[in-house]
CSV table of C-alpha atoms in Angstrom, one decimal:
chain,number,residue,atom,x,y,z
A,1,UNK,CA,-77.8,49.1,-36.8
A,2,UNK,CA,-79.1,52.0,-34.8
A,3,UNK,CA,-80.1,52.1,-31.1
A,4,UNK,CA,-82.1,55.3,-31.5
A,5,UNK,CA,-85.5,54.8,-33.0
A,6,UNK,CA,-85.9,58.4,-34.0
A,7,UNK,CA,-82.6,58.3,-35.9
A,8,UNK,CA,-83.7,55.0,-37.4
A,9,UNK,CA,-87.0,56.5,-38.6
A,10,UNK,CA,-85.2,59.4,-40.1
A,11,UNK,CA,-82.7,57.1,-42.0
A,12,UNK,CA,-85.6,54.9,-43.1
A,13,UNK,CA,-87.6,57.8,-44.6
A,14,UNK,CA,-84.6,59.5,-46.1
A,15,UNK,CA,-83.5,56.3,-47.8
A,16,UNK,CA,-87.0,55.6,-49.2
A,17,UNK,CA,-87.5,59.2,-50.3
A,18,UNK,CA,-84.1,59.3,-52.1
A,19,UNK,CA,-84.9,55.9,-53.7
A,20,UNK,CA,-88.3,57.2,-54.9
A,21,UNK,CA,-86.7,60.4,-56.4
A,22,UNK,CA,-84.0,58.3,-58.1
A,23,UNK,CA,-86.7,56.0,-59.5
A,24,UNK,CA,-88.7,58.9,-60.8
A,25,UNK,CA,-85.7,60.3,-62.5
A,26,UNK,CA,-84.8,56.9,-64.0
A,27,UNK,CA,-81.5,56.9,-62.0
A,28,UNK,CA,-82.0,53.7,-60.1
A,29,UNK,CA,-78.6,51.9,-59.8
A,30,UNK,CA,-78.4,48.5,-61.5
A,31,UNK,CA,-76.8,46.8,-58.4
A,32,UNK,CA,-79.3,44.5,-56.7
A,33,UNK,CA,-78.7,45.6,-53.1
A,34,UNK,CA,-78.0,49.3,-53.6
A,35,UNK,CA,-81.0,50.3,-51.3
A,36,UNK,CA,-79.6,48.2,-48.4
A,37,UNK,CA,-76.1,49.5,-49.0
A,38,UNK,CA,-77.4,53.0,-49.1
A,39,UNK,CA,-79.4,52.5,-45.9
A,40,UNK,CA,-76.3,51.1,-44.2
A,41,UNK,CA,-74.2,54.1,-45.1
A,42,UNK,CA,-76.9,56.4,-43.8
A,43,UNK,CA,-77.0,54.5,-40.5
A,44,UNK,CA,-73.2,54.8,-40.2
A,45,UNK,CA,-73.4,58.4,-41.1
A,46,UNK,CA,-76.1,59.0,-38.5
A,47,UNK,CA,-74.1,57.4,-35.7
A,48,UNK,CA,-70.8,59.0,-36.7
A,49,UNK,CA,-71.1,61.7,-34.1
A,50,UNK,CA,-72.4,59.4,-31.4
A,51,UNK,CA,-70.4,57.6,-28.8
A,52,UNK,CA,-68.5,54.8,-30.5
A,53,UNK,CA,-68.0,51.3,-29.0
A,54,UNK,CA,-64.7,51.1,-27.2
A,55,UNK,CA,-62.0,49.1,-29.1
A,56,UNK,CA,-61.7,46.5,-26.4
A,57,UNK,CA,-60.2,43.1,-26.7
A,58,UNK,CA,-63.2,41.0,-25.8
A,59,UNK,CA,-62.8,37.5,-24.4
A,60,UNK,CA,-63.2,34.7,-26.9
A,61,UNK,CA,-64.1,31.1,-26.2
A,62,UNK,CA,-64.4,28.1,-28.4
A,63,UNK,CA,-68.0,27.2,-29.2
A,64,UNK,CA,-69.2,24.9,-26.5
A,65,UNK,CA,-71.5,21.9,-27.2
A,66,UNK,CA,-74.1,23.4,-24.9
A,67,UNK,CA,-73.8,26.9,-26.7
A,68,UNK,CA,-77.3,26.6,-28.2
A,69,UNK,CA,-79.0,26.0,-24.8
A,70,UNK,CA,-77.0,29.0,-23.4
A,71,UNK,CA,-78.2,31.2,-26.2
A,72,UNK,CA,-81.7,30.2,-25.6
A,73,UNK,CA,-81.5,31.5,-22.0
A,74,UNK,CA,-80.8,35.0,-23.3
A,75,UNK,CA,-83.5,37.6,-23.6
A,76,UNK,CA,-83.9,38.8,-27.3
A,77,UNK,CA,-83.4,42.4,-26.2
A,78,UNK,CA,-80.0,41.4,-24.6
A,79,UNK,CA,-78.8,39.9,-27.9
A,80,UNK,CA,-80.1,43.0,-29.8
A,81,UNK,CA,-78.1,45.3,-27.5
A,82,UNK,CA,-75.0,43.1,-27.8
A,83,UNK,CA,-75.1,43.1,-31.6
A,84,UNK,CA,-75.9,46.8,-31.9
A,85,UNK,CA,-73.0,47.7,-29.6
A,86,UNK,CA,-70.5,45.8,-31.7
A,87,UNK,CA,-68.1,48.0,-33.7
A,88,UNK,CA,-68.7,48.2,-37.4
A,89,UNK,CA,-68.2,46.3,-39.7
A,90,UNK,CA,-68.7,43.5,-37.3
A,91,UNK,CA,-72.1,44.9,-36.4
A,92,UNK,CA,-73.1,44.9,-40.1
A,93,UNK,CA,-71.8,41.3,-40.6
A,94,UNK,CA,-73.5,39.9,-37.5
A,95,UNK,CA,-76.8,41.7,-38.1
A,96,UNK,CA,-77.1,40.7,-41.8
A,97,UNK,CA,-75.9,37.1,-41.1
A,98,UNK,CA,-78.2,36.4,-38.2
A,99,UNK,CA,-81.2,38.0,-40.0
A,100,UNK,CA,-81.0,34.9,-42.1
A,101,UNK,CA,-82.3,36.6,-45.2
A,102,UNK,CA,-79.1,37.0,-47.2
A,103,UNK,CA,-76.5,34.5,-48.3
A,104,UNK,CA,-72.8,35.3,-47.8
A,105,UNK,CA,-72.3,36.8,-51.2
A,106,UNK,CA,-75.2,39.2,-50.7
A,107,UNK,CA,-73.7,40.1,-47.3
A,108,UNK,CA,-70.4,40.9,-49.0
A,109,UNK,CA,-72.2,43.1,-51.4
A,110,UNK,CA,-74.3,45.0,-48.9
A,111,UNK,CA,-71.6,45.4,-46.3
A,112,UNK,CA,-68.9,46.1,-48.9
A,113,UNK,CA,-66.7,43.4,-47.2
A,114,UNK,CA,-64.1,41.1,-48.4
A,115,UNK,CA,-64.7,37.3,-48.1
A,116,UNK,CA,-61.8,36.8,-45.6
A,117,UNK,CA,-63.0,39.8,-43.6
A,118,UNK,CA,-66.5,38.4,-43.3
A,119,UNK,CA,-65.2,35.0,-42.2
A,120,UNK,CA,-63.0,36.6,-39.6
A,121,UNK,CA,-65.8,38.8,-38.3
A,122,UNK,CA,-68.3,35.9,-38.0
A,123,UNK,CA,-65.8,33.6,-36.3
A,124,UNK,CA,-64.8,36.3,-33.9
A,125,UNK,CA,-68.4,37.2,-33.3
A,126,UNK,CA,-69.3,33.7,-32.4
A,127,UNK,CA,-66.3,33.2,-30.1
A,128,UNK,CA,-67.0,36.6,-28.3
A,129,UNK,CA,-70.7,35.7,-28.0
A,130,UNK,CA,-69.8,32.4,-26.6
A,131,UNK,CA,-67.5,34.1,-24.0
A,132,UNK,CA,-70.3,36.4,-23.1
A,133,UNK,CA,-72.9,33.7,-22.6
A,134,UNK,CA,-70.3,31.7,-20.7
A,135,UNK,CA,-70.0,34.6,-18.3
A,136,UNK,CA,-73.7,35.1,-18.0
A,137,UNK,CA,-74.6,31.4,-17.8
A,138,UNK,CA,-71.6,29.6,-16.5
A,139,UNK,CA,-71.5,25.9,-17.1
A,140,UNK,CA,-72.2,24.0,-13.9
A,141,UNK,CA,-69.0,22.3,-12.7
A,142,UNK,CA,-69.1,18.5,-12.4
A,143,UNK,CA,-68.0,17.4,-9.0
B,1,UNK,CA,-64.8,14.5,-35.9
B,2,UNK,CA,-62.7,17.5,-36.9
B,3,UNK,CA,-62.7,19.2,-40.3
B,4,UNK,CA,-59.1,18.6,-41.1
B,5,UNK,CA,-59.8,16.9,-44.4
B,6,UNK,CA,-61.4,20.1,-45.8
B,7,UNK,CA,-59.5,22.6,-47.9
B,8,UNK,CA,-58.7,26.0,-46.4
B,9,UNK,CA,-61.2,27.6,-48.8
B,10,UNK,CA,-63.9,25.2,-47.8
B,11,UNK,CA,-63.2,25.8,-44.1
B,12,UNK,CA,-63.5,29.5,-44.7
B,13,UNK,CA,-66.8,29.0,-46.6
B,14,UNK,CA,-68.2,27.0,-43.7
B,15,UNK,CA,-67.8,30.0,-41.4
B,16,UNK,CA,-70.4,31.7,-43.6
B,17,UNK,CA,-72.6,28.6,-44.1
B,18,UNK,CA,-76.3,29.5,-44.4
B,19,UNK,CA,-78.3,29.0,-41.2
B,20,UNK,CA,-81.6,27.8,-42.5
B,21,UNK,CA,-81.0,27.2,-46.2
B,22,UNK,CA,-80.8,23.4,-46.6
B,23,UNK,CA,-79.7,23.6,-50.3
B,24,UNK,CA,-77.4,26.7,-50.9
B,25,UNK,CA,-77.5,28.0,-54.4
B,26,UNK,CA,-73.7,28.4,-54.4
B,27,UNK,CA,-72.0,25.2,-55.7
B,28,UNK,CA,-68.8,25.6,-53.7
B,29,UNK,CA,-70.8,26.3,-50.5
B,30,UNK,CA,-73.1,23.3,-51.2
B,31,UNK,CA,-70.0,21.1,-51.6
B,32,UNK,CA,-68.3,22.4,-48.4
B,33,UNK,CA,-71.5,22.0,-46.4
B,34,UNK,CA,-72.0,18.4,-47.7
B,35,UNK,CA,-68.5,17.5,-46.8
B,36,UNK,CA,-68.7,19.0,-43.3
B,37,UNK,CA,-72.2,17.7,-42.6
B,38,UNK,CA,-71.0,15.0,-40.3
B,39,UNK,CA,-68.4,17.0,-38.3
B,40,UNK,CA,-69.2,17.7,-34.7
B,41,UNK,CA,-67.5,21.1,-35.0
B,42,UNK,CA,-69.7,22.2,-37.9
B,43,UNK,CA,-72.9,20.7,-36.4
B,44,UNK,CA,-72.1,22.7,-33.2
B,45,UNK,CA,-71.6,25.9,-35.2
B,46,UNK,CA,-74.9,25.3,-37.0
B,47,UNK,CA,-76.9,24.7,-33.9
B,48,UNK,CA,-75.2,27.9,-32.3
B,49,UNK,CA,-76.1,29.9,-35.4
B,50,UNK,CA,-79.7,28.6,-35.5
B,51,UNK,CA,-80.2,29.4,-31.8
B,52,UNK,CA,-78.9,33.0,-32.4
B,53,UNK,CA,-81.0,33.4,-35.5
B,54,UNK,CA,-84.1,32.1,-33.7
B,55,UNK,CA,-83.4,34.6,-30.9
B,56,UNK,CA,-83.0,37.5,-33.4
B,57,UNK,CA,-86.4,36.7,-34.8
B,58,UNK,CA,-87.8,37.2,-31.3
B,59,UNK,CA,-86.3,40.6,-30.9
B,60,UNK,CA,-89.4,42.8,-30.4
B,61,UNK,CA,-89.9,45.5,-33.0
B,62,UNK,CA,-90.7,48.8,-31.3
B,63,UNK,CA,-94.3,49.9,-32.0
B,64,UNK,CA,-93.2,53.1,-33.6
B,65,UNK,CA,-91.0,51.1,-36.0
B,66,UNK,CA,-93.8,48.6,-36.8
B,67,UNK,CA,-95.9,51.6,-37.9
B,68,UNK,CA,-93.6,52.3,-40.8
B,69,UNK,CA,-94.7,49.0,-42.4
B,70,UNK,CA,-98.4,49.6,-41.9
B,71,UNK,CA,-100.6,50.0,-44.9
B,72,UNK,CA,-100.0,53.7,-45.1
B,73,UNK,CA,-97.9,55.0,-47.9
B,74,UNK,CA,-94.2,54.8,-46.9
B,75,UNK,CA,-93.3,57.8,-49.1
B,76,UNK,CA,-95.9,60.3,-50.2
B,77,UNK,CA,-95.1,60.9,-53.9
B,78,UNK,CA,-95.4,64.3,-55.4
B,79,UNK,CA,-98.9,65.1,-56.6
B,80,UNK,CA,-99.5,64.7,-60.3
B,81,UNK,CA,-100.2,68.1,-61.8
B,82,UNK,CA,-101.7,68.7,-65.2
B,83,UNK,CA,-98.5,70.3,-66.3
B,84,UNK,CA,-96.5,67.2,-65.2
B,85,UNK,CA,-99.0,64.8,-66.7
B,86,UNK,CA,-98.9,66.6,-70.1
B,87,UNK,CA,-95.1,66.3,-70.1
B,88,UNK,CA,-95.3,62.5,-69.8
B,89,UNK,CA,-93.9,61.0,-73.0
B,90,UNK,CA,-96.9,58.7,-73.5
B,91,UNK,CA,-99.4,61.5,-73.0
B,92,UNK,CA,-97.3,63.8,-75.2
B,93,UNK,CA,-97.2,61.2,-78.0
B,94,UNK,CA,-101.0,60.5,-77.8
B,95,UNK,CA,-101.7,64.3,-77.8
B,96,UNK,CA,-99.6,64.8,-80.9
B,97,UNK,CA,-101.3,61.8,-82.6
B,98,UNK,CA,-104.7,63.1,-81.7
B,99,UNK,CA,-103.8,66.6,-83.0
B,100,UNK,CA,-102.5,65.2,-86.3
B,101,UNK,CA,-105.7,63.1,-86.7
B,102,UNK,CA,-107.9,66.0,-85.8
B,103,UNK,CA,-105.9,68.3,-88.3
B,104,UNK,CA,-106.3,65.8,-91.1
B,105,UNK,CA,-110.0,65.4,-90.3
B,106,UNK,CA,-110.6,69.1,-90.3
B,107,UNK,CA,-108.7,69.5,-93.5
B,108,UNK,CA,-110.8,66.8,-95.2
B,109,UNK,CA,-114.0,68.3,-93.9
B,110,UNK,CA,-113.0,71.7,-95.2
B,111,UNK,CA,-112.1,70.2,-98.5
B,112,UNK,CA,-115.5,68.5,-98.7
B,113,UNK,CA,-117.2,71.8,-97.9
B,114,UNK,CA,-115.6,73.3,-101.0
B,115,UNK,CA,-116.5,70.4,-103.2
B,116,UNK,CA,-119.2,70.7,-105.9
B,117,UNK,CA,-120.4,68.5,-108.8
B,118,UNK,CA,-117.4,68.2,-111.1
B,119,UNK,CA,-114.8,69.4,-108.7
B,120,UNK,CA,-112.8,66.1,-109.0
B,121,UNK,CA,-112.7,66.4,-112.8
B,122,UNK,CA,-111.7,70.1,-112.4
B,123,UNK,CA,-108.8,69.2,-110.2
B,124,UNK,CA,-107.6,66.5,-112.7
B,125,UNK,CA,-107.8,69.1,-115.4
B,126,UNK,CA,-105.6,71.5,-113.4
B,127,UNK,CA,-103.0,68.7,-113.4
B,128,UNK,CA,-103.4,68.5,-117.2
B,129,UNK,CA,-103.0,72.3,-117.4
B,130,UNK,CA,-99.8,72.1,-115.5
B,131,UNK,CA,-98.3,69.5,-117.8
B,132,UNK,CA,-99.6,71.0,-121.1
B,133,UNK,CA,-97.1,72.6,-123.5
B,134,UNK,CA,-98.2,75.0,-126.4
B,135,UNK,CA,-97.0,72.5,-129.0
B,136,UNK,CA,-99.5,70.0,-127.9
B,137,UNK,CA,-102.4,72.3,-129.0
B,138,UNK,CA,-103.5,73.3,-132.6
B,139,UNK,CA,-102.4,76.8,-133.1
B,140,UNK,CA,-105.4,79.1,-133.3
B,141,UNK,CA,-105.2,82.8,-133.0
B,142,UNK,CA,-108.7,84.2,-132.6
B,143,UNK,CA,-111.1,85.4,-129.9
B,144,UNK,CA,-112.0,82.6,-127.4
B,145,UNK,CA,-115.7,83.2,-127.8
B,146,UNK,CA,-115.6,82.2,-131.5
B,147,UNK,CA,-114.3,78.7,-130.7
B,148,UNK,CA,-117.8,77.5,-129.8
B,149,UNK,CA,-118.6,77.2,-133.4
B,150,UNK,CA,-115.4,75.3,-134.1
B,151,UNK,CA,-116.1,72.8,-131.3
B,152,UNK,CA,-119.6,72.3,-132.6
B,153,UNK,CA,-118.8,72.0,-136.3
B,154,UNK,CA,-115.5,70.1,-136.1
B,155,UNK,CA,-116.1,68.0,-133.0
B,156,UNK,CA,-119.9,67.9,-132.6
B,157,UNK,CA,-119.7,69.4,-129.2
B,158,UNK,CA,-122.9,71.3,-128.3
B,159,UNK,CA,-123.0,74.2,-125.9
B,160,UNK,CA,-119.3,74.2,-125.4
B,161,UNK,CA,-119.5,78.0,-125.1
B,162,UNK,CA,-116.9,80.2,-123.5
B,163,UNK,CA,-118.6,82.5,-121.0
B,164,UNK,CA,-118.8,86.2,-121.8
B,165,UNK,CA,-116.2,87.0,-119.1
B,166,UNK,CA,-113.5,85.2,-121.2
B,167,UNK,CA,-114.9,85.5,-124.7
B,168,UNK,CA,-112.9,88.4,-125.8
B,169,UNK,CA,-109.4,87.1,-125.0
B,170,UNK,CA,-107.0,86.1,-127.8
B,171,UNK,CA,-106.2,82.4,-128.1
B,172,UNK,CA,-102.9,80.8,-128.8
B,173,UNK,CA,-104.2,77.3,-129.5
B,174,UNK,CA,-106.9,74.7,-128.7
B,175,UNK,CA,-107.6,71.0,-128.8
B,176,UNK,CA,-110.2,68.4,-127.9
B,177,UNK,CA,-109.2,65.3,-126.1
B,178,UNK,CA,-110.8,62.5,-124.1
B,179,UNK,CA,-110.2,61.9,-120.5
B,180,UNK,CA,-109.9,58.5,-118.8
B,181,UNK,CA,-113.7,58.3,-118.6
B,182,UNK,CA,-114.0,59.0,-122.3
B,183,UNK,CA,-115.5,62.4,-121.8
B,184,UNK,CA,-114.6,64.9,-124.4
B,185,UNK,CA,-112.7,67.9,-123.0
B,186,UNK,CA,-112.1,71.1,-124.9
B,187,UNK,CA,-108.9,73.0,-123.9
B,188,UNK,CA,-108.1,76.5,-125.0
B,189,UNK,CA,-104.8,78.4,-124.3
B,190,UNK,CA,-105.1,82.2,-124.0
B,191,UNK,CA,-102.4,84.8,-124.5
B,192,UNK,CA,-103.7,86.5,-121.4
B,193,UNK,CA,-101.4,85.5,-118.5
B,194,UNK,CA,-101.0,82.1,-120.2
B,195,UNK,CA,-104.4,81.2,-118.9
B,196,UNK,CA,-106.1,78.0,-120.0
B,197,UNK,CA,-109.8,77.4,-120.4
B,198,UNK,CA,-111.5,74.0,-120.2
B,199,UNK,CA,-115.0,72.9,-121.2
B,200,UNK,CA,-116.2,69.5,-120.1
B,201,UNK,CA,-119.5,67.7,-119.5
B,202,UNK,CA,-121.2,68.5,-116.2
B,203,UNK,CA,-121.7,65.7,-113.6
B,204,UNK,CA,-125.0,63.9,-113.9
B,205,UNK,CA,-127.2,62.0,-111.5
B,206,UNK,CA,-126.3,58.3,-112.0
B,207,UNK,CA,-130.0,57.2,-111.7
B,208,UNK,CA,-131.9,60.0,-113.4
B,209,UNK,CA,-129.3,61.4,-115.7
B,210,UNK,CA,-130.2,64.9,-114.6
B,211,UNK,CA,-127.4,67.5,-114.6
B,212,UNK,CA,-126.0,68.3,-111.1
B,213,UNK,CA,-126.1,72.0,-111.2
B,214,UNK,CA,-124.4,74.5,-108.9
B,215,UNK,CA,-124.7,78.3,-109.0
B,216,UNK,CA,-122.0,80.9,-109.8
B,217,UNK,CA,-118.3,80.3,-109.8
B,218,UNK,CA,-116.4,77.8,-107.6
B,219,UNK,CA,-112.7,77.6,-107.0
B,220,UNK,CA,-110.5,74.5,-107.1
B,221,UNK,CA,-106.8,74.3,-106.3
B,222,UNK,CA,-104.2,71.8,-107.4
B,223,UNK,CA,-100.4,71.9,-107.3
B,224,UNK,CA,-100.1,75.7,-107.3
B,225,UNK,CA,-102.8,76.1,-109.9
B,226,UNK,CA,-106.2,77.7,-109.3
B,227,UNK,CA,-109.4,77.2,-111.4
B,228,UNK,CA,-112.7,79.0,-111.4
B,229,UNK,CA,-115.5,76.7,-112.5
B,230,UNK,CA,-119.1,77.4,-113.5
B,231,UNK,CA,-121.8,75.3,-115.0
B,232,UNK,CA,-124.0,76.4,-117.9
B,233,UNK,CA,-126.4,74.2,-119.9
B,234,UNK,CA,-124.9,70.9,-118.8
B,235,UNK,CA,-121.4,72.0,-119.6
B,236,UNK,CA,-118.8,73.0,-117.1
B,237,UNK,CA,-116.3,75.8,-117.9
B,238,UNK,CA,-113.1,76.3,-116.1
B,239,UNK,CA,-110.6,79.1,-116.3
B,240,UNK,CA,-107.2,78.0,-114.9
B,241,UNK,CA,-103.9,79.7,-114.2
B,242,UNK,CA,-100.8,79.2,-112.1
B,243,UNK,CA,-101.4,81.4,-109.0
B,244,UNK,CA,-104.0,82.2,-106.4
B,245,UNK,CA,-107.7,83.0,-106.3
B,246,UNK,CA,-107.1,86.7,-106.3
B,247,UNK,CA,-105.4,86.4,-109.7
B,248,UNK,CA,-108.6,85.0,-111.2
B,249,UNK,CA,-111.1,87.2,-109.3
B,250,UNK,CA,-110.8,90.3,-111.6
B,251,UNK,CA,-111.9,88.2,-114.6
B,252,UNK,CA,-115.1,87.0,-113.0
B,253,UNK,CA,-118.1,89.2,-113.6
B,254,UNK,CA,-119.9,88.3,-110.5
B,255,UNK,CA,-118.4,87.6,-107.0
B,256,UNK,CA,-117.9,84.0,-106.2
B,257,UNK,CA,-120.6,82.1,-104.2
């Protein structure tokens, strides 16, 4: 969610400190994922004054049968940068979905998204990622 | 194979299909995944998602971030101070309970300290005094000291003598009755401050039968009544009135022990 590790650390500690204070005062919210939601809002708040991703219309391609092998050619850091530079809420949706720790209902809860919105963001994310890997690793043309 | 035979809702669900969960907890998702399992489109999406998720797992965690999850305390909680600890409900409740127990124990120890042979009987007689009405006694108007002869001649009670300190007071009435242990008690009602006098057998050692003596005057209290008790010749005498010790003190010749 954050490209700056100093800011990430600050958000991390602030979130935990606030959670500990709430717990000590018996004011822990009953919602299951309030801590994640809280952390997400702090991340968004921390990056509010930063340069925001441009609202560009990225190319989109249909998922190719060889997409998995194209993805495997990527460096992990490249993918991290690609996801972290996506505009929110797409960044939230992609990050939470590909962490593979939450089901779609939990992602809706944490990201405060509507189901249709999550579907659209994931479909769009896949197609944009496919377009990007197509650019980076073009399919060899059959002669 | 395309997914044309799936409903719009199921197609939407498949866009969020779990990457590695083989058996999703959500029934509608489970159903949609089962129906789409054979479609090339869905298989392709799943392999794409798995590849991305696998790559995400390989994203290196910066060393400074990894340190956050070390064994060190993530958040250093505020130190427990004595003040804070005392305010904890559990500690507060235990402290109050201990104080109450200690209070009761101290009260009982102090009560025991004031005990003397015959004190239990004396307390019971104070209850009798509180409930006695003048009509319950035989009217006798004389000096209290002269009733010793009456007790001896009429009731066969030996040494039931009223001490000199109270011998000169005028009486209103008297009676002799038996308590629950069949001991014969003499009760005298004085005109002086509606005071009552009691004469009853002193406590004896259960084995030897010897009288358990105690020196001087001892005080007992019960339900707003106070009694001054002394023992002479195996008979206890008690002067009782409603009030406090200082109301009885002027009548006692010697200071209490």
